[in-house]
Amino acid sequence: DTGVSQNPRHKITKRGQNVTFRCDPISEHNRLYWYRQTLGQGPEFLTYFQNEAQLEKSRLLSDRFSAERPKGSFSTLEIQRTEQGDSAMYLCASSLEKGLRSGQFFGPGTRLTVL
Amino acid sequence: AQSVAQPEDQVNVAEGNPLTVKCTYSVSGNPYLFWYVQYPNRGLQFLLKYITGDNLVKGSYGFEAEFNKSQTSFHLKKPSALVSDSALYFCAVRDGNGDTGRRALTFGSGTRLQVQP
């Protein structure tokens, strides 16, 4: 399978715990995006990387959230001191940006439940 | 700022009938427009995009969309609906300005399409 992969697919945690999600983009894609989707809503942008550089962060990304893409390949999204409001589907997408015309391809998502 | 409106939470159509899922957008520069479909417990699947050129864009699974600049709309259409088309559909926009346009997509709230047999 050469699509975007995300692990784990599901995560249940207790409030206050830290969690980390991983995204493996399509191999030749240089841009990687994180979105969050809550029930009944469209995905909301969190942050994106071009290669290893984090170029934009949404106001939704509080200081409890941190994302990395250390070698310009896979990325991790960490949430510290989770809150019940963090419960959502976390989606990763990647694209090969040539003249901004490429579409973004999404992974299956990681569903986080904070108890 | 960029935004997308999908005015219908749900669209119901009988199998074999044409379907339309509406989308209007707001963006400061040239719009790049996308449609995605989401099936239960699955990620978003890309259907089609408009970047430039012909206002009628053809995509996957027989879907097409018509870009209307004056009405700032990008409605999704299919001539003959299938039961298997039942899913959640999202319209998205990004600013096509190469220097200042946001790279991230802004999504609408989604429209649930229900095709009855």
Short mmCIF file of N, CA, C and O in Angstrom, two decimals, chain A residues 9 31 33 35 37 40-43 45 48 56 91 97 100-104 106-108, chain B residues 32 34 36 38 41 43-44 49 51-52 90 94 96-98 102-105 107-109:
data_model
loop_
_atom_site.label_atom_id
_atom_site.label_comp_id
_atom_site.label_asym_id
_atom_site.label_seq_id
_atom_site.Cartn_x
_atom_site.Cartn_y
_atom_site.Cartn_z
N ARG A 9 -4.53 3.45 14.95
CA ARG A 9 -5.80 3.83 14.39
C ARG A 9 -6.77 4.33 15.46
O ARG A 9 -7.62 5.16 15.21
N ARG A 31 5.27 17.70 1.31
CA ARG A 31 4.46 18.43 2.28
C ARG A 31 3.61 17.47 3.09
O ARG A 31 3.07 16.49 2.56
N TYR A 33 0.62 17.45 6.31
CA TYR A 33 -0.36 18.26 7.03
C TYR A 33 -1.01 17.44 8.14
O TYR A 33 -1.25 16.24 7.98
N TYR A 35 -4.58 17.57 10.46
CA TYR A 35 -5.90 18.15 10.65
C TYR A 35 -6.57 17.43 11.81
O TYR A 35 -6.24 16.31 12.14
N GLN A 37 -10.57 16.44 13.17
CA GLN A 37 -11.97 16.37 12.77
C GLN A 37 -12.80 15.88 13.93
O GLN A 37 -12.56 14.80 14.47
N GLY A 40 -19.35 15.38 13.04
CA GLY A 40 -20.27 16.29 12.39
C GLY A 40 -19.64 17.54 11.80
O GLY A 40 -20.35 18.43 11.32
N GLN A 41 -18.31 17.59 11.83
CA GLN A 41 -17.61 18.76 11.30
C GLN A 41 -16.61 18.36 10.22
O GLN A 41 -16.19 17.20 10.14
N GLY A 42 -16.23 19.33 9.43
CA GLY A 42 -15.16 19.08 8.48
C GLY A 42 -13.81 19.16 9.18
O GLY A 42 -13.69 19.70 10.29
N PRO A 43 -12.78 18.62 8.56
CA PRO A 43 -11.44 18.70 9.15
C PRO A 43 -11.00 20.15 9.34
O PRO A 43 -11.29 21.01 8.52
N PHE A 45 -7.57 22.53 10.07
CA PHE A 45 -6.13 22.53 9.92
C PHE A 45 -5.43 22.75 11.26
O PHE A 45 -5.83 23.61 12.05
N TYR A 48 1.41 22.32 9.23
CA TYR A 48 1.97 21.61 8.09
C TYR A 48 3.47 21.80 7.99
O TYR A 48 4.04 22.76 8.53
N GLU A 56 3.65 26.40 9.18
CA GLU A 56 2.47 27.10 9.63
C GLU A 56 1.81 26.30 10.74
O GLU A 56 1.76 25.08 10.70
N LEU A 91 -6.22 13.60 11.52
CA LEU A 91 -5.95 13.19 10.15
C LEU A 91 -4.62 13.76 9.68
O LEU A 91 -4.28 14.90 9.96
N GLU A 97 4.10 19.14 -3.80
CA GLU A 97 3.78 20.48 -4.24
C GLU A 97 4.63 20.89 -5.42
O GLU A 97 5.83 21.12 -5.28
N LEU A 100 1.91 24.46 -6.47
CA LEU A 100 0.72 24.53 -5.62
C LEU A 100 -0.49 23.83 -6.20
O LEU A 100 -1.59 23.99 -5.72
N ARG A 101 -0.31 23.03 -7.24
CA ARG A 101 -1.48 22.49 -7.91
C ARG A 101 -1.86 21.10 -7.44
O ARG A 101 -2.85 20.54 -7.88
N SER A 102 -1.06 20.54 -6.59
CA SER A 102 -1.33 19.16 -6.19
C SER A 102 -2.42 19.09 -5.15
O SER A 102 -2.57 19.98 -4.32
N GLY A 103 -3.18 18.01 -5.17
CA GLY A 103 -4.15 17.76 -4.12
C GLY A 103 -3.49 17.11 -2.93
O GLY A 103 -2.35 16.63 -3.00
N GLN A 104 -4.18 17.10 -1.81
CA GLN A 104 -3.70 16.47 -0.60
C GLN A 104 -4.36 15.09 -0.46
O GLN A 104 -5.56 14.95 -0.66
N PHE A 106 -5.14 11.91 2.03
CA PHE A 106 -5.33 11.72 3.46
C PHE A 106 -5.13 10.28 3.89
O PHE A 106 -5.44 9.34 3.16
N GLY A 107 -4.62 10.14 5.12
CA GLY A 107 -4.57 8.83 5.76
C GLY A 107 -5.89 8.50 6.42
O GLY A 107 -6.82 9.31 6.42
N PRO A 108 -5.99 7.30 7.01
CA PRO A 108 -7.25 6.85 7.62
C PRO A 108 -7.57 7.53 8.94
O PRO A 108 -8.70 7.44 9.42
N TYR B 32 -8.43 27.49 -5.38
CA TYR B 32 -8.21 26.09 -5.73
C TYR B 32 -9.28 25.33 -4.95
O TYR B 32 -9.34 25.44 -3.72
N PHE B 34 -11.67 21.75 -4.12
CA PHE B 34 -11.55 20.29 -4.03
C PHE B 34 -12.85 19.71 -3.49
O PHE B 34 -13.56 20.34 -2.70
N TYR B 36 -13.91 16.02 -1.54
CA TYR B 36 -13.50 14.77 -0.94
C TYR B 36 -14.74 14.01 -0.48
O TYR B 36 -15.76 14.60 -0.16
N GLN B 38 -16.01 10.84 2.27
CA GLN B 38 -15.60 10.09 3.46
C GLN B 38 -16.63 9.01 3.74
O GLN B 38 -17.80 9.30 3.99
N ASN B 41 -15.62 5.18 8.98
CA ASN B 41 -14.36 4.60 9.46
C ASN B 41 -13.26 4.59 8.39
O ASN B 41 -12.33 3.79 8.47
N GLY B 43 -10.67 7.20 5.80
CA GLY B 43 -10.14 8.55 5.61
C GLY B 43 -10.82 9.24 4.46
O GLY B 43 -11.63 8.68 3.74
N LEU B 44 -10.47 10.49 4.27
CA LEU B 44 -11.00 11.27 3.16
C LEU B 44 -10.40 10.80 1.85
O LEU B 44 -9.18 10.63 1.75
N LYS B 49 -10.65 18.14 -8.41
CA LYS B 49 -10.17 19.47 -8.05
C LYS B 49 -10.32 20.41 -9.23
O LYS B 49 -10.31 19.99 -10.40
N ILE B 51 -8.35 23.81 -10.55
CA ILE B 51 -7.22 24.72 -10.37
C ILE B 51 -7.35 25.88 -11.35
O ILE B 51 -7.31 27.04 -10.97
N THR B 52 -7.50 25.55 -12.61
CA THR B 52 -7.68 26.54 -13.64
C THR B 52 -8.23 25.83 -14.87
O THR B 52 -8.31 24.62 -14.91
N PHE B 90 -17.24 16.41 1.39
CA PHE B 90 -16.66 17.66 1.86
C PHE B 90 -16.11 18.46 0.69
O PHE B 90 -15.38 17.93 -0.15
N ARG B 94 -8.50 26.33 -1.08
CA ARG B 94 -7.26 26.97 -0.66
C ARG B 94 -7.01 28.15 -1.58
O ARG B 94 -7.51 28.18 -2.71
N GLY B 96 -4.97 30.15 -4.13
CA GLY B 96 -3.98 29.79 -5.12
C GLY B 96 -2.86 30.78 -5.28
O GLY B 96 -1.96 30.59 -6.11
N ASN B 97 -2.84 31.84 -4.48
CA ASN B 97 -1.76 32.81 -4.56
C ASN B 97 -0.46 32.16 -4.12
O ASN B 97 -0.34 31.71 -2.99
N GLY B 98 0.51 32.16 -5.01
CA GLY B 98 1.74 31.43 -4.73
C GLY B 98 2.55 32.01 -3.59
O GLY B 98 3.25 31.31 -2.90
N ARG B 102 -2.53 30.56 1.81
CA ARG B 102 -2.37 29.50 2.79
C ARG B 102 -2.27 28.18 2.09
O ARG B 102 -2.98 27.90 1.14
N ARG B 103 -1.37 27.33 2.58
CA ARG B 103 -1.19 26.02 1.98
C ARG B 103 -2.27 25.06 2.42
O ARG B 103 -2.58 24.10 1.74
N ALA B 104 -2.82 25.28 3.61
CA ALA B 104 -3.77 24.33 4.16
C ALA B 104 -5.14 24.49 3.50
O ALA B 104 -5.50 25.54 3.01
N LEU B 105 -5.87 23.41 3.50
CA LEU B 105 -7.23 23.43 3.01
C LEU B 105 -8.18 23.90 4.10
O LEU B 105 -8.00 23.58 5.28
N PHE B 107 -12.09 23.40 4.97
CA PHE B 107 -13.18 22.50 4.62
C PHE B 107 -14.54 23.07 5.02
O PHE B 107 -14.66 23.82 6.00
N GLY B 108 -15.57 22.66 4.27
CA GLY B 108 -16.92 22.88 4.72
C GLY B 108 -17.30 21.87 5.79
O GLY B 108 -16.50 20.98 6.13
N SER B 109 -18.50 21.99 6.29
CA SER B 109 -18.95 21.13 7.39
C SER B 109 -19.45 19.77 6.90
O SER B 109 -19.75 18.90 7.72
#
